[in-house]
mmCIF file of C-alpha atoms and ligand atoms in Angstrom:
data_model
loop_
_atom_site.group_PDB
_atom_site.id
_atom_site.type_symbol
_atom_site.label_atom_id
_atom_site.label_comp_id
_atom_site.label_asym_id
_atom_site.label_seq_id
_atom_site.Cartn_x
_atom_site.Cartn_y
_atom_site.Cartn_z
ATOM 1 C CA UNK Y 1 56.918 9.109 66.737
ATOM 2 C CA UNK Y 2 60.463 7.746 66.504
ATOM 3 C CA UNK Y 3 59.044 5.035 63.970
ATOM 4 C CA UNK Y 4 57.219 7.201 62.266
ATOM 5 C CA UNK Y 5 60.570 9.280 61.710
ATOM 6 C CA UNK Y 6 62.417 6.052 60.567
ATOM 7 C CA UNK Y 7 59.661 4.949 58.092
ATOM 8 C CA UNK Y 8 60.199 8.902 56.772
ATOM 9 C CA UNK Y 9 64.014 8.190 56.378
ATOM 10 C CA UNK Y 10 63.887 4.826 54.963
ATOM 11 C CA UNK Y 11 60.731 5.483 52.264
ATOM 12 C CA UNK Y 12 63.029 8.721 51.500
ATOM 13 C CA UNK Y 13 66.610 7.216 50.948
ATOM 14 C CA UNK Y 14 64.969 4.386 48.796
ATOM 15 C CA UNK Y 15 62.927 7.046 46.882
ATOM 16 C CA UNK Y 16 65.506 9.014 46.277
ATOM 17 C CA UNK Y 17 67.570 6.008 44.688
ATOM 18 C CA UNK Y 18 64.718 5.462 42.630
ATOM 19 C CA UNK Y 19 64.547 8.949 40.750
ATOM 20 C CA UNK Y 20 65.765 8.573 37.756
ATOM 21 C CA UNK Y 21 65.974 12.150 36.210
ATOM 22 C CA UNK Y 22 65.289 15.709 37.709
ATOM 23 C CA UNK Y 23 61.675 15.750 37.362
ATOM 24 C CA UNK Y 24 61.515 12.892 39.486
ATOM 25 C CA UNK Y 25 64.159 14.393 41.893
ATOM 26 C CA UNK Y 26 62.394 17.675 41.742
ATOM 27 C CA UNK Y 27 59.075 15.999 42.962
ATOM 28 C CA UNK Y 28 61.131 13.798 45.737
ATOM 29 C CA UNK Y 29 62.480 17.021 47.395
ATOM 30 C CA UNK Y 30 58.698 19.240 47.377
ATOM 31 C CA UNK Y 31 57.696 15.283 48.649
ATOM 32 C CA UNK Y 32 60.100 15.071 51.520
ATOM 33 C CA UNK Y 33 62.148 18.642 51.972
ATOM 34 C CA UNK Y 34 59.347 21.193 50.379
ATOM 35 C CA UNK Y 35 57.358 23.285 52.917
ATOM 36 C CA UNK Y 36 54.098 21.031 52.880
ATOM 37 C CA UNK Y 37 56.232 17.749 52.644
ATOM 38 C CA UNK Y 38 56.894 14.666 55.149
ATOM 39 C CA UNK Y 39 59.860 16.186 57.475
ATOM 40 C CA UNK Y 40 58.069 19.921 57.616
ATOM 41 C CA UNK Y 41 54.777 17.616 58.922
ATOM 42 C CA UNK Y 42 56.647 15.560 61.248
ATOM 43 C CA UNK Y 43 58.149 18.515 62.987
ATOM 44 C CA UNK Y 44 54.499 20.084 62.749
ATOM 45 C CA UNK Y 45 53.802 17.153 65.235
ATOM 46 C CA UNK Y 46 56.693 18.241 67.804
ATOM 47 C CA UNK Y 47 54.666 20.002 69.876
ATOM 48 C CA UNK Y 48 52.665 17.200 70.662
ATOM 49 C CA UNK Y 49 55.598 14.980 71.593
ATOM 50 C CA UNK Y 50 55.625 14.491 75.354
ATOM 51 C CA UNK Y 51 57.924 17.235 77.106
ATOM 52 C CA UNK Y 52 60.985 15.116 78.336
ATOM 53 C CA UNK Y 53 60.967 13.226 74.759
ATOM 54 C CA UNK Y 54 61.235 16.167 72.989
ATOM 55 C CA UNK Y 55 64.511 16.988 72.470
ATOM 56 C CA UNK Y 56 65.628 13.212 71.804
ATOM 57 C CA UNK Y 57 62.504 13.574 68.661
ATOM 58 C CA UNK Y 58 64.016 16.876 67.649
ATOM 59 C CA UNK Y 59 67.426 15.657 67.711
ATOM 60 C CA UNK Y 60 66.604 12.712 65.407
ATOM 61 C CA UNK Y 61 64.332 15.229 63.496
ATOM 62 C CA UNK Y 62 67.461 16.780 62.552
ATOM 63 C CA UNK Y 63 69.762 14.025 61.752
ATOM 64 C CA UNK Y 64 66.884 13.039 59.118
ATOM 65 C CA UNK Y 65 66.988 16.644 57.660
ATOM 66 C CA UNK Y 66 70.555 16.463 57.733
ATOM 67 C CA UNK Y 67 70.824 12.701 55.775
ATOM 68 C CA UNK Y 68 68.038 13.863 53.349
ATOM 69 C CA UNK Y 69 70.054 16.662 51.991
ATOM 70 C CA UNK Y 70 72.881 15.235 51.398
ATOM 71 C CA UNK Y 71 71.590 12.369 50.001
ATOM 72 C CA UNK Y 72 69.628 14.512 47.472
ATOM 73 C CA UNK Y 73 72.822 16.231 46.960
ATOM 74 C CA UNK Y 74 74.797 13.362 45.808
ATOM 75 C CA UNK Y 75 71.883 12.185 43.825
ATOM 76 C CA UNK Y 76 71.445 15.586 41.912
ATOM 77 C CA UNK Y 77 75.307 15.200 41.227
ATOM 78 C CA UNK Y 78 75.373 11.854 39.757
ATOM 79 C CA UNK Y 79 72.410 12.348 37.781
ATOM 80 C CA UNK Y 80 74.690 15.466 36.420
ATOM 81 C CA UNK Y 81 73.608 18.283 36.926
ATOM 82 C CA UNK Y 82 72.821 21.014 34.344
ATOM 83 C CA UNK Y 83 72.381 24.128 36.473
ATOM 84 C CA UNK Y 84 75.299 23.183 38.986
ATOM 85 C CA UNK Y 85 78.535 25.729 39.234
ATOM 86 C CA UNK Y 86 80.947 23.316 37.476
ATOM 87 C CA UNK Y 87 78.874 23.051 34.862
ATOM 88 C CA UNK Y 88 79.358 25.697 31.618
ATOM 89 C CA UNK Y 89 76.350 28.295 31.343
ATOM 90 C CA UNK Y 90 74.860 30.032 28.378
ATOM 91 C CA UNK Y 91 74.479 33.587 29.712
ATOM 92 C CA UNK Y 92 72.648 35.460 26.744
ATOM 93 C CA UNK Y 93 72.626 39.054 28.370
ATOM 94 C CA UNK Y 94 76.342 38.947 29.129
ATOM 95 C CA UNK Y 95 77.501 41.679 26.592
ATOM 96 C CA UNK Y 96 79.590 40.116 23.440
ATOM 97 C CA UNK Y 97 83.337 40.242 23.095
ATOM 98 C CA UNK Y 98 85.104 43.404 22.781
ATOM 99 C CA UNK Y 99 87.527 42.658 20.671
ATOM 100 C CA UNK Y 100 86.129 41.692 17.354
ATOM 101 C CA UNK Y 101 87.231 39.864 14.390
ATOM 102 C CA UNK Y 102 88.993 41.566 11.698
ATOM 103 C CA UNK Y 103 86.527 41.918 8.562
ATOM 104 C CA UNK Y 104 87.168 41.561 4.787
ATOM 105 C CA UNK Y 105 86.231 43.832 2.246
ATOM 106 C CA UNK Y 106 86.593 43.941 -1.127
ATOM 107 C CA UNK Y 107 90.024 45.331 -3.134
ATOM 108 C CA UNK Y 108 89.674 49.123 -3.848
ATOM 109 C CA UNK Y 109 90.055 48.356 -7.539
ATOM 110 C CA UNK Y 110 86.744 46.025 -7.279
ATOM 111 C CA UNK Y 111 84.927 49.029 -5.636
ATOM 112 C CA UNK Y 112 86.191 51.728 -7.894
ATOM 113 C CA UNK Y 113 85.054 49.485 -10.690
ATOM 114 C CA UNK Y 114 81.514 49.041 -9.442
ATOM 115 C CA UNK Y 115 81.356 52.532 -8.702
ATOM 116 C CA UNK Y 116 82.131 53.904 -11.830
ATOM 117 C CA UNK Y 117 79.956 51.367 -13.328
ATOM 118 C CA UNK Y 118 77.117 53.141 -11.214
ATOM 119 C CA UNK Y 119 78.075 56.347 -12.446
ATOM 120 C CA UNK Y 120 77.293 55.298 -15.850
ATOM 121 C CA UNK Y 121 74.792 53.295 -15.020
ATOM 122 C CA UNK Y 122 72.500 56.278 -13.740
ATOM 123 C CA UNK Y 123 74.005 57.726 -17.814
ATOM 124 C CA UNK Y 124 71.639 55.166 -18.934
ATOM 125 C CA UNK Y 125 74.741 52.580 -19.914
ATOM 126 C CA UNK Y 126 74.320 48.696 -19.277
ATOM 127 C CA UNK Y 127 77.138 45.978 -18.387
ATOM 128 C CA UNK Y 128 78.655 43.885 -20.721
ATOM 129 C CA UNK Y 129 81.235 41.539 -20.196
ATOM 130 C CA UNK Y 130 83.588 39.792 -22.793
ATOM 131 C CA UNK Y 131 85.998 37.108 -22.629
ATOM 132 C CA UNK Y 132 90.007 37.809 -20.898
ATOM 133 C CA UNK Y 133 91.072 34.906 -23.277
ATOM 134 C CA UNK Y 134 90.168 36.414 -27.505
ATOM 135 C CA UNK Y 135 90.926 35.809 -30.218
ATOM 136 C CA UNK Y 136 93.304 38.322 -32.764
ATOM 137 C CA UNK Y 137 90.190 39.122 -34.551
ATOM 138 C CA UNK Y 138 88.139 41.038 -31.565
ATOM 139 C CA UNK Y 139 91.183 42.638 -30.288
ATOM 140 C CA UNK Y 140 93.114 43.804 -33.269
ATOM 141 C CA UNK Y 141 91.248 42.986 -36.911
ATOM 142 C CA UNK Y 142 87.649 43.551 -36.075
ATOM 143 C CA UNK Y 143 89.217 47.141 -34.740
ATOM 144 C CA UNK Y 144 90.715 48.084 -37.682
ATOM 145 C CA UNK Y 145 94.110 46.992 -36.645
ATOM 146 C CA UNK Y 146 95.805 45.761 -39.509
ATOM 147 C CA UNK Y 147 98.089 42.753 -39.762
ATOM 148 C CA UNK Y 148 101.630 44.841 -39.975
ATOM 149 C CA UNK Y 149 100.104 46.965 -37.058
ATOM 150 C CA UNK Y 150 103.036 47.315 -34.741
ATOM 151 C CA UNK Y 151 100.391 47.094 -31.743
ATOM 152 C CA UNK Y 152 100.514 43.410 -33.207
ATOM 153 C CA UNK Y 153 103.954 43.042 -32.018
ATOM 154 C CA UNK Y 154 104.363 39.076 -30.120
ATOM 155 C CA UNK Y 155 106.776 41.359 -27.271
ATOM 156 C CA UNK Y 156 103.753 44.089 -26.779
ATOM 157 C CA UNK Y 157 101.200 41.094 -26.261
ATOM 158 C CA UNK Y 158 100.554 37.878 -24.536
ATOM 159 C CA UNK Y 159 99.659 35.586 -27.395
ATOM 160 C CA UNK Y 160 98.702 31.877 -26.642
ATOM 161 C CA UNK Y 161 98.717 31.025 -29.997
ATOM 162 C CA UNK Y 162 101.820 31.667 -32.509
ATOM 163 C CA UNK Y 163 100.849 34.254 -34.912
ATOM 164 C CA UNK Y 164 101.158 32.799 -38.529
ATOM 165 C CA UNK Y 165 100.504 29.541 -36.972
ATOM 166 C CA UNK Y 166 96.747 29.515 -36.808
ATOM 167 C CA UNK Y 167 94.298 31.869 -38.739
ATOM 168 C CA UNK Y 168 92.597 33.313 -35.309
ATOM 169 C CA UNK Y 169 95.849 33.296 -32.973
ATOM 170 C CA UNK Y 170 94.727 33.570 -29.400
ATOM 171 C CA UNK Y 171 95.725 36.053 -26.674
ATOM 172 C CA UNK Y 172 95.084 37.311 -23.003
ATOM 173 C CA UNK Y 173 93.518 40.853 -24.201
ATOM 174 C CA UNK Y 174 95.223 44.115 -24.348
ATOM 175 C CA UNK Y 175 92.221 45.931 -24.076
ATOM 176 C CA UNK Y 176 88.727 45.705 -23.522
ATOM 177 C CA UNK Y 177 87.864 47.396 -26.751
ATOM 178 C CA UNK Y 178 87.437 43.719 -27.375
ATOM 179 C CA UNK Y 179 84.024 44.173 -26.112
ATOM 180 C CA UNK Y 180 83.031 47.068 -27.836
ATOM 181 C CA UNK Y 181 83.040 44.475 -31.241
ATOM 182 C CA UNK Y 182 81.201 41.718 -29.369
ATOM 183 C CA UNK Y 183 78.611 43.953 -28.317
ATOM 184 C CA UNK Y 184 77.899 45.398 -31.811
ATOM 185 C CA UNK Y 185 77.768 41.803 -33.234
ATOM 186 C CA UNK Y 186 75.381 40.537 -30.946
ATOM 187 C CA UNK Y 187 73.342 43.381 -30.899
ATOM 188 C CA UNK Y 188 72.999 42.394 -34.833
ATOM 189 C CA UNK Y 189 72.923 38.696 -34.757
ATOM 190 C CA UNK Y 190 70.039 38.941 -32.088
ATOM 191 C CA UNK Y 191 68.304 42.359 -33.133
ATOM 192 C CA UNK Y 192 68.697 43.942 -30.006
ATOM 193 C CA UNK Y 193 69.430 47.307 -31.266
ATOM 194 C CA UNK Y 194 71.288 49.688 -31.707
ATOM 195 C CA UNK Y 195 70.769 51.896 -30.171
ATOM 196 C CA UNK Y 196 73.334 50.405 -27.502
ATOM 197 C CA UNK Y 197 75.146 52.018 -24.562
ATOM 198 C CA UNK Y 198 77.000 49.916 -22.897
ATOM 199 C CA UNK Y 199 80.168 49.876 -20.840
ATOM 200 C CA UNK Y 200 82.426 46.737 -20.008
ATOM 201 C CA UNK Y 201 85.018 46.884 -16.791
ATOM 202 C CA UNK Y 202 87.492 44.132 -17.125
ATOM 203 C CA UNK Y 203 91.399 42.866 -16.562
ATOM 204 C CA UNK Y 204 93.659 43.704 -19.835
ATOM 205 C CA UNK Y 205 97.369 42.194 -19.979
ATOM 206 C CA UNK Y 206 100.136 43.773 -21.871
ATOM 207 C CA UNK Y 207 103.859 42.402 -21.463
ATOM 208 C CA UNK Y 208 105.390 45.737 -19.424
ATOM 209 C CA UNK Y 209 107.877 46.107 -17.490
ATOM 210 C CA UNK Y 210 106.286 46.795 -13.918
ATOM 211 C CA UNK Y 211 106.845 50.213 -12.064
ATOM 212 C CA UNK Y 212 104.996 53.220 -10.394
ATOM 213 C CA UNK Y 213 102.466 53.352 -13.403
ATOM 214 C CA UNK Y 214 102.812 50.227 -15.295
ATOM 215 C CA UNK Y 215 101.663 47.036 -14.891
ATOM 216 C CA UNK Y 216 101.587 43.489 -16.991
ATOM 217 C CA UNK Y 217 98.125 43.226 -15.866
ATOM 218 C CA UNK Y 218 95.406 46.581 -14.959
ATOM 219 C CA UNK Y 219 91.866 47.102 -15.498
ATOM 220 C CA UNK Y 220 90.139 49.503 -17.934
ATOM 221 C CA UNK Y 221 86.255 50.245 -18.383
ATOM 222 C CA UNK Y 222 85.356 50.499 -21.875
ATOM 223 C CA UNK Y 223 82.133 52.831 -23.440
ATOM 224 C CA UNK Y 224 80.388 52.616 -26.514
ATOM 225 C CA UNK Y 225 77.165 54.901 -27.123
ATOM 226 C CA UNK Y 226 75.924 53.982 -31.095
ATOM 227 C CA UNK Y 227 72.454 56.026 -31.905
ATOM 228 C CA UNK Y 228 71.254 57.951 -34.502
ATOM 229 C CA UNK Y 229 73.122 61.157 -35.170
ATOM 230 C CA UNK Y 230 75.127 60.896 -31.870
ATOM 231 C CA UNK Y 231 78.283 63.388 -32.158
ATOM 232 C CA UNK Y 232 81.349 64.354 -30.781
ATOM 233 C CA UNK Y 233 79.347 66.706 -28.229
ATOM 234 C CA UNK Y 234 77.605 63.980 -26.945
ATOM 235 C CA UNK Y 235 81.013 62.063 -26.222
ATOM 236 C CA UNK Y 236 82.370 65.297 -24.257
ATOM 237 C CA UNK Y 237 79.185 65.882 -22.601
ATOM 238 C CA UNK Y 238 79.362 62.524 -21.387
ATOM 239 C CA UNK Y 239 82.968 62.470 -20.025
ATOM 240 C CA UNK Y 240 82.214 65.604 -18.438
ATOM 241 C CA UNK Y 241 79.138 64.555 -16.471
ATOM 242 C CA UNK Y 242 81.354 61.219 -15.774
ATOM 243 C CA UNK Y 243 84.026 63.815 -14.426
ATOM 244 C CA UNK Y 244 81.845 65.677 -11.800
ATOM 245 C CA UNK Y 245 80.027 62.892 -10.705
ATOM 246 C CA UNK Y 246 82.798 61.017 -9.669
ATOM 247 C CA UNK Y 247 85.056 63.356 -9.213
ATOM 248 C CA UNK Y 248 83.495 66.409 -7.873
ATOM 249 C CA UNK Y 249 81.570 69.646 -9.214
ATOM 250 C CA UNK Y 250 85.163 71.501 -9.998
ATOM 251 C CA UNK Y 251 86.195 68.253 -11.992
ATOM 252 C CA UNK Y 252 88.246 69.529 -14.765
ATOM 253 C CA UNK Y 253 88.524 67.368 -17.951
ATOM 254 C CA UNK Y 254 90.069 68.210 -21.249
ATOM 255 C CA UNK Y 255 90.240 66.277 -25.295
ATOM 256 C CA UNK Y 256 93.607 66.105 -26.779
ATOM 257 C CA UNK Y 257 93.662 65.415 -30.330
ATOM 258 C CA UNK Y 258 95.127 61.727 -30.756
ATOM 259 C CA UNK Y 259 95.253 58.726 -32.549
ATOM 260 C CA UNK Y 260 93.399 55.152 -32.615
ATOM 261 C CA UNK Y 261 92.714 52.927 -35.448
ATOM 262 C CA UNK Y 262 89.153 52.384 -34.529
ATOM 263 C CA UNK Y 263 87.760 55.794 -33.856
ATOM 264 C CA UNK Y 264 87.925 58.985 -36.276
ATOM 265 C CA UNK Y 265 88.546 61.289 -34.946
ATOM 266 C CA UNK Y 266 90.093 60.025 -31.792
ATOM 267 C CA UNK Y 267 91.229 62.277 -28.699
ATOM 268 C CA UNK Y 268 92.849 61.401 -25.502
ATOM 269 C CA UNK Y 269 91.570 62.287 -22.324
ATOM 270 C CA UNK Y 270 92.932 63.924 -19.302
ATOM 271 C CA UNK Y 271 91.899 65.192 -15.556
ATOM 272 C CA UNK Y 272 93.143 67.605 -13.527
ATOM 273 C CA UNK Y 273 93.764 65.063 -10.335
ATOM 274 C CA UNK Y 274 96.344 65.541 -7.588
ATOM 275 C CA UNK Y 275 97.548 62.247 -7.922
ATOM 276 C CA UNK Y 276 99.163 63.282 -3.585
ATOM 277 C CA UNK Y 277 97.545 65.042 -1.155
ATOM 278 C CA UNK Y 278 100.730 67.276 -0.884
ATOM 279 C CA UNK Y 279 101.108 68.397 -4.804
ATOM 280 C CA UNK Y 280 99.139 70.362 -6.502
ATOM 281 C CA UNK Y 281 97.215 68.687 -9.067
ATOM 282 C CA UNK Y 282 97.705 68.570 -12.982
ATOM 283 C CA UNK Y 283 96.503 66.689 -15.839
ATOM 284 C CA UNK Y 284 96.479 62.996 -15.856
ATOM 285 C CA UNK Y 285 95.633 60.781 -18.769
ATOM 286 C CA UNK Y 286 92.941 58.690 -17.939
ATOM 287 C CA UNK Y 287 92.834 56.724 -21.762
ATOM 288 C CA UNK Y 288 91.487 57.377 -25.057
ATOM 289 C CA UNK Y 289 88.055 58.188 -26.579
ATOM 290 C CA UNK Y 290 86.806 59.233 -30.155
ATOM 291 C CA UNK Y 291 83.637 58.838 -32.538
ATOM 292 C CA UNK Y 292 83.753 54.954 -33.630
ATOM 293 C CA UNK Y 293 85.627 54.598 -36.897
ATOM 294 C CA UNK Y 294 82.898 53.804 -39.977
ATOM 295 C CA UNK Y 295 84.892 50.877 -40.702
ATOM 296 C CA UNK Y 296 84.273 49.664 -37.737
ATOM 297 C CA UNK Y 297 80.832 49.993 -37.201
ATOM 298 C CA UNK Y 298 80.242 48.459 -40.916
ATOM 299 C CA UNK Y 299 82.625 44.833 -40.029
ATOM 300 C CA UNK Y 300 80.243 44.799 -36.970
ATOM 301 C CA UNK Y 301 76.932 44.992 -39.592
ATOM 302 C CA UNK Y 302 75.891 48.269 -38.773
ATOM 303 C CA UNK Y 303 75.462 50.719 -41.760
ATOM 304 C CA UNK Y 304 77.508 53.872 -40.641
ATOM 305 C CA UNK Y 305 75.038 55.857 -43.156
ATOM 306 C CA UNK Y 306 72.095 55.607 -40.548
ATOM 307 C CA UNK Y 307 74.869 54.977 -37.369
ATOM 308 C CA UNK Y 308 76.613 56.605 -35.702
ATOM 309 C CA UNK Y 309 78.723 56.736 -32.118
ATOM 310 C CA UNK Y 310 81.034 57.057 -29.826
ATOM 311 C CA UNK Y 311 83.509 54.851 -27.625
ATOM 312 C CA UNK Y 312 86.022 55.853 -24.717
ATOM 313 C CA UNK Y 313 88.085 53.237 -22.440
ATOM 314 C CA UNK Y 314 89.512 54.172 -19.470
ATOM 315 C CA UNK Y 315 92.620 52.457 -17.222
ATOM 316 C CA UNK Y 316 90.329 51.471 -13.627
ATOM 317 C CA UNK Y 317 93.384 51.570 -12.027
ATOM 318 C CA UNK Y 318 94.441 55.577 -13.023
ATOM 319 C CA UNK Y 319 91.056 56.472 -11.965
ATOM 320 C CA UNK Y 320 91.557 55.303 -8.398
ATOM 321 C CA UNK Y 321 94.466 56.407 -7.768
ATOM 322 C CA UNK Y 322 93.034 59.787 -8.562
ATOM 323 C CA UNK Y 323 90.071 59.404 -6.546
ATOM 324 C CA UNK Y 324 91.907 57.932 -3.704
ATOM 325 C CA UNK Y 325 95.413 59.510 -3.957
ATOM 326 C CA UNK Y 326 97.578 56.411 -4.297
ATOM 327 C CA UNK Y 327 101.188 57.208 -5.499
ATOM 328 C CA UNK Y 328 102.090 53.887 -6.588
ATOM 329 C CA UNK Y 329 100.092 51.451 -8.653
ATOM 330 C CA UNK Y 330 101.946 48.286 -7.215
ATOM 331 C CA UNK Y 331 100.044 49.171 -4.317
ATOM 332 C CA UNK Y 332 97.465 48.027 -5.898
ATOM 333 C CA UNK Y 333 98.790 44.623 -6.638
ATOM 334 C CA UNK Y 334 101.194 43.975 -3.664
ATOM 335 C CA UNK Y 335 98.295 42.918 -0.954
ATOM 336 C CA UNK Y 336 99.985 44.754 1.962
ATOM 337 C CA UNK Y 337 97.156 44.900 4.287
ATOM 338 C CA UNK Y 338 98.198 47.810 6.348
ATOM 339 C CA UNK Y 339 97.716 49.549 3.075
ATOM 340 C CA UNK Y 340 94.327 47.932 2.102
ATOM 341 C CA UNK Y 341 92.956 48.723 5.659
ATOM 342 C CA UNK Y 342 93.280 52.941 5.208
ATOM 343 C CA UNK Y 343 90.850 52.111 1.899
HETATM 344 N N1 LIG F 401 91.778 50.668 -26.199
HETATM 345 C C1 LIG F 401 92.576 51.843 -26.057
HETATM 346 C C2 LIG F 401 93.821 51.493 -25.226
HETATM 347 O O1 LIG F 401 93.802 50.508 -24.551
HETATM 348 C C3 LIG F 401 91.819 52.935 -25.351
HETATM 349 C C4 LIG F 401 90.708 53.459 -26.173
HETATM 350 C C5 LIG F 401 90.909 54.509 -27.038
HETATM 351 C C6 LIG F 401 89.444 52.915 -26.087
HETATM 352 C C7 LIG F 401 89.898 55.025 -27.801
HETATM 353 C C8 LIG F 401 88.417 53.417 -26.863
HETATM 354 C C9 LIG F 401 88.652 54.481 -27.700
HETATM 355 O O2 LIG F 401 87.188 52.948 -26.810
HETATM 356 O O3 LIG F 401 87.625 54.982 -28.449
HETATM 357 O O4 LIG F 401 94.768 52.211 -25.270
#
């Protein structure tokens, strides 16, 4: 018996030095520790050891045990040991951390833009985009702006190019009734239409002095509706469903009489906003609007004997802070966060 117990200690330590990886140690310990291995069989055999030997055998039985374990301890450890406590574990049901990581969003001018844009949209009016860098004929010739136009003014603009210098001086526009022209053009050049109802959100720069309305740089969404017949009813009708879709059922609106070189007649256009929670709210201009001038429509291609239309451009940032009650439009612009968050 006691050799038999040595051959189970010496097979087992050399074994064990053998296993190179934890299937092998896995199979070593149901081999020599598991409940149908070697030591569990050689203790089955106890009670067959003479009397006065036995507790000599069980003694030694023991010590085996004992140096089997903690051999296949230290092996399990140097082989390194995935499952052990020192190790790091992947616990996927623990719950995730509490605190979370602050989240961007997009700038409320971005979102009042595409939400006026969806307005419209469900109006029946497509996108159109146009350039921020133009040229002097999109934003002041093609729009009936003439030359000694004081609009033209190199202090009331941002030109890139000198005026007088070249024949198309560049500038960053002024306003995106830019787009209205491109849109007409290449509705001709590519037969498209008209009809066309389109409206184009964009950046506009104008050299003013910045305060609690004015900025060198804003937004403004532009309109233009050209159809058959289309008529001043059709422009108010329009603005009005804009008004109480955006702004709520008891929306007022109302159509000053005005002035712009590219629409006749032109009118400007004003809600009734509370521009704070705490006033009471009056009338706000939100920008101008009018029936597109014939002139206009005829430089674009378009024979103002069979069309007719309407156009309307809005400031984006006016709008939102009606719809959101912002005091100040350098809000806007000054990317104070704590101010951005309540958005
Ligand atoms: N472009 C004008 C501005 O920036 C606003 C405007 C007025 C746009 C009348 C229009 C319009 O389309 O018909 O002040």
């Amino acid at each position: 018996m006691q050799e038999q117990l040595n051959q189970i200690e010496q097979s087992g330590l050399a074994e064990l030095a053998g296993a190179a990886d934890h299937a092998a140690l896995d199979a070593w310990k149901g081999a020599y520790l598991g409940p149908k291995g070697r030591l569990k069989a050689a203790m089955a055999g106890l009670k067959d050891v003479p009397k006065e030997d036995k507790p000599a055998v069980g003694q030694r039985l023991n010590q085996i045990k004992v140096a089997l374990e903690s051999a296949f301890e230290a092996r399990k450890s140097t082989l390194g040991d995935a499952t052990s406590d020192t190790a790091p574990r992947l616990d996927l049901t623990e719950p995730g951390l509490l605190e979370s990581h602050a989240l961007g969003r997009r700038h409320i001018i971005m979102r009042v833009r595409e939400e006026l844009v969806e307005v419209f949209a469900r109006m029946g009016f497509d996108v159109a985009q146009g350039p921020e860098l133009e040229d002097d004929e999109h934003n002041f010739v093609k729009l009936n702006i003439p030359p000694a136009h004081p609009a033209r003014e190199p202090i009331d603009n941002f030109y890139v190019d000198q005026p007088g210098q070249v024949s198309t001086p560049r500038m960053l526009r002024s306003q995106t009734s830019t787009v209205q022209i491109r849109v007409m053009e290449d509705a001709v050049a590519k037969g498209w239409g008209p009809p066309l109802k389109v409206v184009s959100p964009g950046r506009v720069y104008r050299p003013d002095t910045v305060d609690a309305t004015h900025s060198f740089m804003f937004h403004q969404i532009e309109g233009l509706y050209i159809d058959r017949g289309v008529t001043m009813a059709d422009l108010k009708t329009t603005l009005f469903q804009f008004a109480r879709a955006y702004f709520g059922r008891d929306a007022e609106i109302r159509l000053r009489p005005s002035f712009f070189p590219f629409t006749e007649p032109s009118a400007e256009f004003d809600m009734k906003i509370a521009l704070r929670p705490d006033q009471p709210a009056k009338w706000v201009e939100l920008g101008g609007c009018g029936m597109v001038d014939p002139a206009v429509l005829e430089v674009c291609g378009l024979d103002p004997e069979v069309w007719t239309g309407f156009a309307f451009g809005f400031g984006i940032e006016r709008i939102a802070m009606g719809r959101y009650g912002i005091p100040d439009i350098r809000m806007l612009f000054e990317n104070d966060v704590r101010f951005l968050e309540q958005l």
